[in-house]
Amino acid sequence: MSYFLPESAPVLTAARGLALAHPGIVEVNSAPLYLRARAADPGRRVALVSGGGSGHEPLHTGLLGRGGLDAVCPGEVFASPHNRQIYEASAAVAKSAGVLLIVKNYTGDVINFQIAAERLRHDGIPVATVLVDDDLATDSADSATGRRGTAATVVVEKLLGAAADRGASLQELQELGTRVVAQSRSVAVAARAQTSPTTTAPAFTLEPGVLDYGVGIHGERGIRTIARPSVDDLVRRMTDDLIDALPEGSDEVLALVNGLGATTELELHAVSSLLHDRLTERGLRPAVTIAGTYTAALDMAGFSLTLTRLDEGWVDLWTAPTETPLTLPRTVRPAGTSAAPAAAPAAQAPAPAATAGAAGGRVVLDRYAEVVAQVRDNLTKLDQLVGDGDFGDNLSGGVRRAVRLADETGIEGTAALAEAFLNDVGGTSGPLFGLFFKDLASAEPGDGQAPSVAALAEAAAAASAAINRVGGARVGDCTLVDALVPAAESLAAASAGEPTGELAEAPLTTAAQAAIRGALSTASLRPRRGRASYVGDHALGVPDPGALAVALVFTTLAEVHEPTWATRLPAPGHLTTI
């Protein structure tokens, strides 16, 4: 259960614990947080760097060392690492021929790893990326996000680690990793959700006698809820779905049975035996079968199956020796045998100084901090319905960082919010809200007065464009853009002198109303971006938490600069309750 995480810096504390357990293998850099291997194979020319949200251990950190990864960048629980972690870790371990980034396909991971890659290229460090997208449940033409990256990451990291120790080039490693991903598929099932560290309650509820089929490793709901079949029938169904999705090729496969955190070894080995039998019935030979917890979802009660169709030489890479905290089973089953084998937070660097803004900007910051504190739990509950439930904590933590930054350095208003979210908040929301606040900060007049409507219109439009460039989100994708664009358009109309109805004298309140309408409209949209896109129709009826947070920014601006007119706006607690 997720009841015993320290209240302060849980991820950093756990990283230090791992280093204490493996002092000859792992060392910890605390600001920004990353873990690095103490000794790499002397034949390695390319460094391997990976990472992602915490709560999936032993994924990533378990394969840190010789035969595995050179550095791992852990985010907060279920939240991506921020780009600074990835950039500094990669720069620290880069080899003569560069760095290969291994990235699971989640919006926050992809954005932050892409930004880090751009920074590395700017420094002249050769860099390439392998995107892991093995999840069968999210293989949908309707999603612009694509398949999630799940337990096949273990296979990718192990094979690439062995190849890197043999001196493979950056291009060779990228091509190998891309091929391994293409020949791997995974699917997961759960009988109980993981425990939320915030609420100590299950992130979602399943009735007795049913399973969620196609769940994600961040606690995302499955693509469908099914009546609980016999375990034999369940494994048969999952295996058949995976085989049907694999590309044509060799009849040799690697079969991985992965626990999601609360599934016992007894269950996992029983499943591996059933999986072996079904693969054999379908004419495939499981050359390697692995059962254990390798990619957890905190303490979710469930398991995933991964199949990788093997190419020539891949078994040798799998059986190559490692010096890592996690020892993967390396036994290869000869042809003709049938017995299944036995399985063996981050401290932050000081933010750079920035120009102090207006006194009015500090009022906006303090009021937004009050609003976010009021609605954090509401946003968490909404995010648990459509994603992983971390949005309320991420937003609240970022705003608290901004207030501290303003107190300590004199940075004011949206400038402090921009610094905090861009540099210190991970996940998808951190950098995207950072871009939003950075553009809004440019509208601050610096004289204690309200920002001009024209400046705000330009800033909101610029923020929308930047978010689209980085994440691809457009109106209708059920994201924060659905609130930001209507507000930008309302401000632009007011700036141009176009009629805006009865609130023509209150352009900020009008913009807030437009943002609220846009945010609430997301409840009727089927998400196409971000983690909410993975839960399909489960998201219908639930407004996007990020869009609501954007609407609350414009509500705050109206409350501070148009207090009389802003009384027409709904209370934050009411707005974030369904």
Coordinates of N, CA and C in Angstrom, one line a residue, residues 18 35 50-64 69 71-75 78 102-106 109 132 134 149-158 217-218 256 258-260 292-298 306 325-326 328:
L18 N 18.1 3.8 -2.3 CA 18.6 2.9 -3.3 C 20.1 3.0 -3.4
L35 N 19.8 10.1 -10.8 CA 20.7 9.0 -10.3 C 21.6 8.6 -11.5
S50 N 17.3 7.5 -19.2 CA 15.8 7.3 -19.2 C 15.2 7.9 -17.9
G51 N 14.0 7.7 -17.7 CA 13.3 8.2 -16.5 C 11.8 8.4 -16.7
G52 N 11.2 8.9 -15.7 CA 9.7 9.1 -15.8 C 9.2 9.3 -14.4
G53 N 7.9 9.2 -14.2 CA 7.3 9.4 -12.9 C 7.7 8.3 -12.0
S54 N 7.8 8.6 -10.7 CA 8.0 7.6 -9.7 C 6.8 6.8 -9.4
G55 N 6.9 5.7 -8.7 CA 5.8 4.8 -8.5 C 5.8 3.5 -9.3
H56 N 6.8 3.5 -10.3 CA 6.8 2.3 -11.2 C 8.0 1.4 -10.9
E57 N 8.7 1.7 -9.8 CA 9.9 0.9 -9.5 C 9.6 -0.6 -9.4
P58 N 10.6 -1.4 -9.9 CA 12.0 -1.1 -10.2 C 12.3 -0.6 -11.6
L59 N 11.3 -0.2 -12.3 CA 11.5 0.4 -13.7 C 12.6 1.5 -13.6
H60 N 13.4 1.6 -14.6 CA 14.5 2.6 -14.8 C 15.6 2.4 -13.7
T61 N 15.3 2.7 -12.5 CA 16.4 2.7 -11.5 C 16.9 1.3 -11.3
G62 N 16.1 0.3 -11.4 CA 16.6 -1.1 -11.3 C 17.6 -1.5 -12.3
L63 N 17.6 -0.8 -13.5 CA 18.6 -1.1 -14.6 C 19.6 0.0 -14.7
L64 N 20.0 0.6 -13.6 CA 21.1 1.6 -13.6 C 22.4 0.9 -13.3
L69 N 21.5 1.4 -17.8 CA 21.4 2.8 -18.0 C 22.6 3.5 -17.4
A71 N 22.1 7.0 -16.6 CA 21.5 7.9 -15.7 C 20.0 7.7 -15.8
V72 N 19.3 8.0 -14.6 CA 17.8 7.9 -14.5 C 17.3 9.2 -13.9
C73 N 16.3 9.8 -14.5 CA 15.7 11.0 -14.0 C 14.3 10.7 -13.4
P74 N 14.1 10.6 -12.1 CA 12.8 10.3 -11.6 C 12.0 11.6 -11.3
G75 N 10.7 11.6 -11.8 CA 9.8 12.7 -11.4 C 9.1 12.4 -10.1
F78 N 4.1 9.5 -10.4 CA 3.2 9.6 -11.6 C 3.4 10.9 -12.4
I102 N 15.8 7.3 -23.7 CA 14.7 6.3 -23.8 C 13.5 6.9 -23.1
V103 N 12.4 7.1 -23.9 CA 11.3 7.8 -23.4 C 10.0 7.0 -23.6
K104 N 9.2 6.9 -22.5 CA 7.9 6.3 -22.5 C 6.9 7.3 -23.1
N105 N 6.0 6.9 -23.9 CA 5.1 7.8 -24.6 C 4.0 8.3 -23.7
Y106 N 4.3 9.3 -22.9 CA 3.3 10.1 -22.2 C 3.6 11.5 -22.4
D109 N 6.3 13.3 -20.3 CA 7.6 12.7 -20.6 C 8.2 13.2 -21.9
V132 N 9.1 4.6 -26.6 CA 8.5 3.3 -26.3 C 7.0 3.5 -26.3
D134 N 4.3 0.7 -26.5 CA 3.9 -0.7 -26.7 C 2.5 -1.0 -26.2
G149 N 3.6 4.1 -23.4 CA 4.8 3.3 -23.1 C 4.7 2.6 -21.8
T150 N 4.8 1.3 -21.8 CA 4.6 0.6 -20.5 C 5.7 -0.4 -20.3
A151 N 5.4 -1.7 -20.0 CA 6.4 -2.6 -19.5 C 7.4 -3.1 -20.5
A152 N 7.2 -2.9 -21.8 CA 8.2 -3.2 -22.8 C 9.5 -2.3 -22.6
T153 N 9.4 -1.2 -21.9 CA 10.5 -0.4 -21.6 C 11.6 -1.2 -20.9
V154 N 11.3 -2.2 -20.1 CA 12.2 -3.1 -19.5 C 13.1 -3.8 -20.5
V155 N 12.4 -4.3 -21.5 CA 13.1 -5.1 -22.6 C 14.0 -4.2 -23.4
V156 N 13.4 -3.0 -23.7 CA 14.2 -2.0 -24.5 C 15.5 -1.6 -23.8
E157 N 15.4 -1.3 -22.5 CA 16.5 -0.8 -21.7 C 17.6 -2.0 -21.6
K158 N 17.1 -3.2 -21.3 CA 18.1 -4.3 -21.2 C 18.8 -4.6 -22.5
I217 N -0.3 2.3 -16.5 CA 0.6 2.2 -15.3 C 0.6 3.4 -14.4
H218 N -0.2 4.5 -14.7 CA -0.4 5.6 -13.9 C -1.8 5.6 -13.2
L256 N 7.0 -11.5 -21.0 CA 7.2 -10.8 -19.7 C 5.8 -10.7 -19.0
N258 N 4.3 -9.1 -15.8 CA 4.7 -8.0 -14.9 C 3.6 -7.7 -13.9
G259 N 3.9 -7.7 -12.7 CA 3.0 -7.3 -11.6 C 2.9 -5.8 -11.5
L260 N 1.7 -5.3 -11.2 CA 1.4 -3.8 -11.1 C 1.6 -3.3 -9.7
G292 N 7.5 -11.3 -12.7 CA 7.9 -10.5 -11.5 C 7.3 -9.1 -11.6
T293 N 7.6 -8.3 -10.6 CA 7.1 -6.9 -10.7 C 8.3 -6.0 -11.2
Y294 N 8.2 -5.5 -12.4 CA 9.2 -4.7 -13.1 C 8.8 -3.3 -13.4
T295 N 7.4 -3.2 -13.6 CA 6.9 -1.9 -14.0 C 5.6 -1.7 -13.1
A296 N 5.7 -1.2 -11.9 CA 4.6 -1.1 -11.0 C 3.7 0.1 -11.3
A297 N 2.5 0.1 -10.8 CA 1.6 1.2 -10.7 C 1.3 1.5 -9.2
L298 N 2.3 1.8 -8.5 CA 2.2 1.9 -7.0 C 1.8 0.5 -6.5
T306 N 3.6 -8.7 -21.7 CA 4.4 -8.1 -22.8 C 4.9 -9.3 -23.7
P325 N 21.0 -2.7 -9.8 CA 20.3 -3.1 -8.6 C 19.3 -4.3 -8.9
L326 N 18.7 -4.3 -10.1 CA 17.8 -5.4 -10.5 C 18.5 -6.4 -11.3
L328 N 17.7 -9.3 -13.7 CA 16.7 -9.9 -14.5 C 17.0 -11.4 -14.8

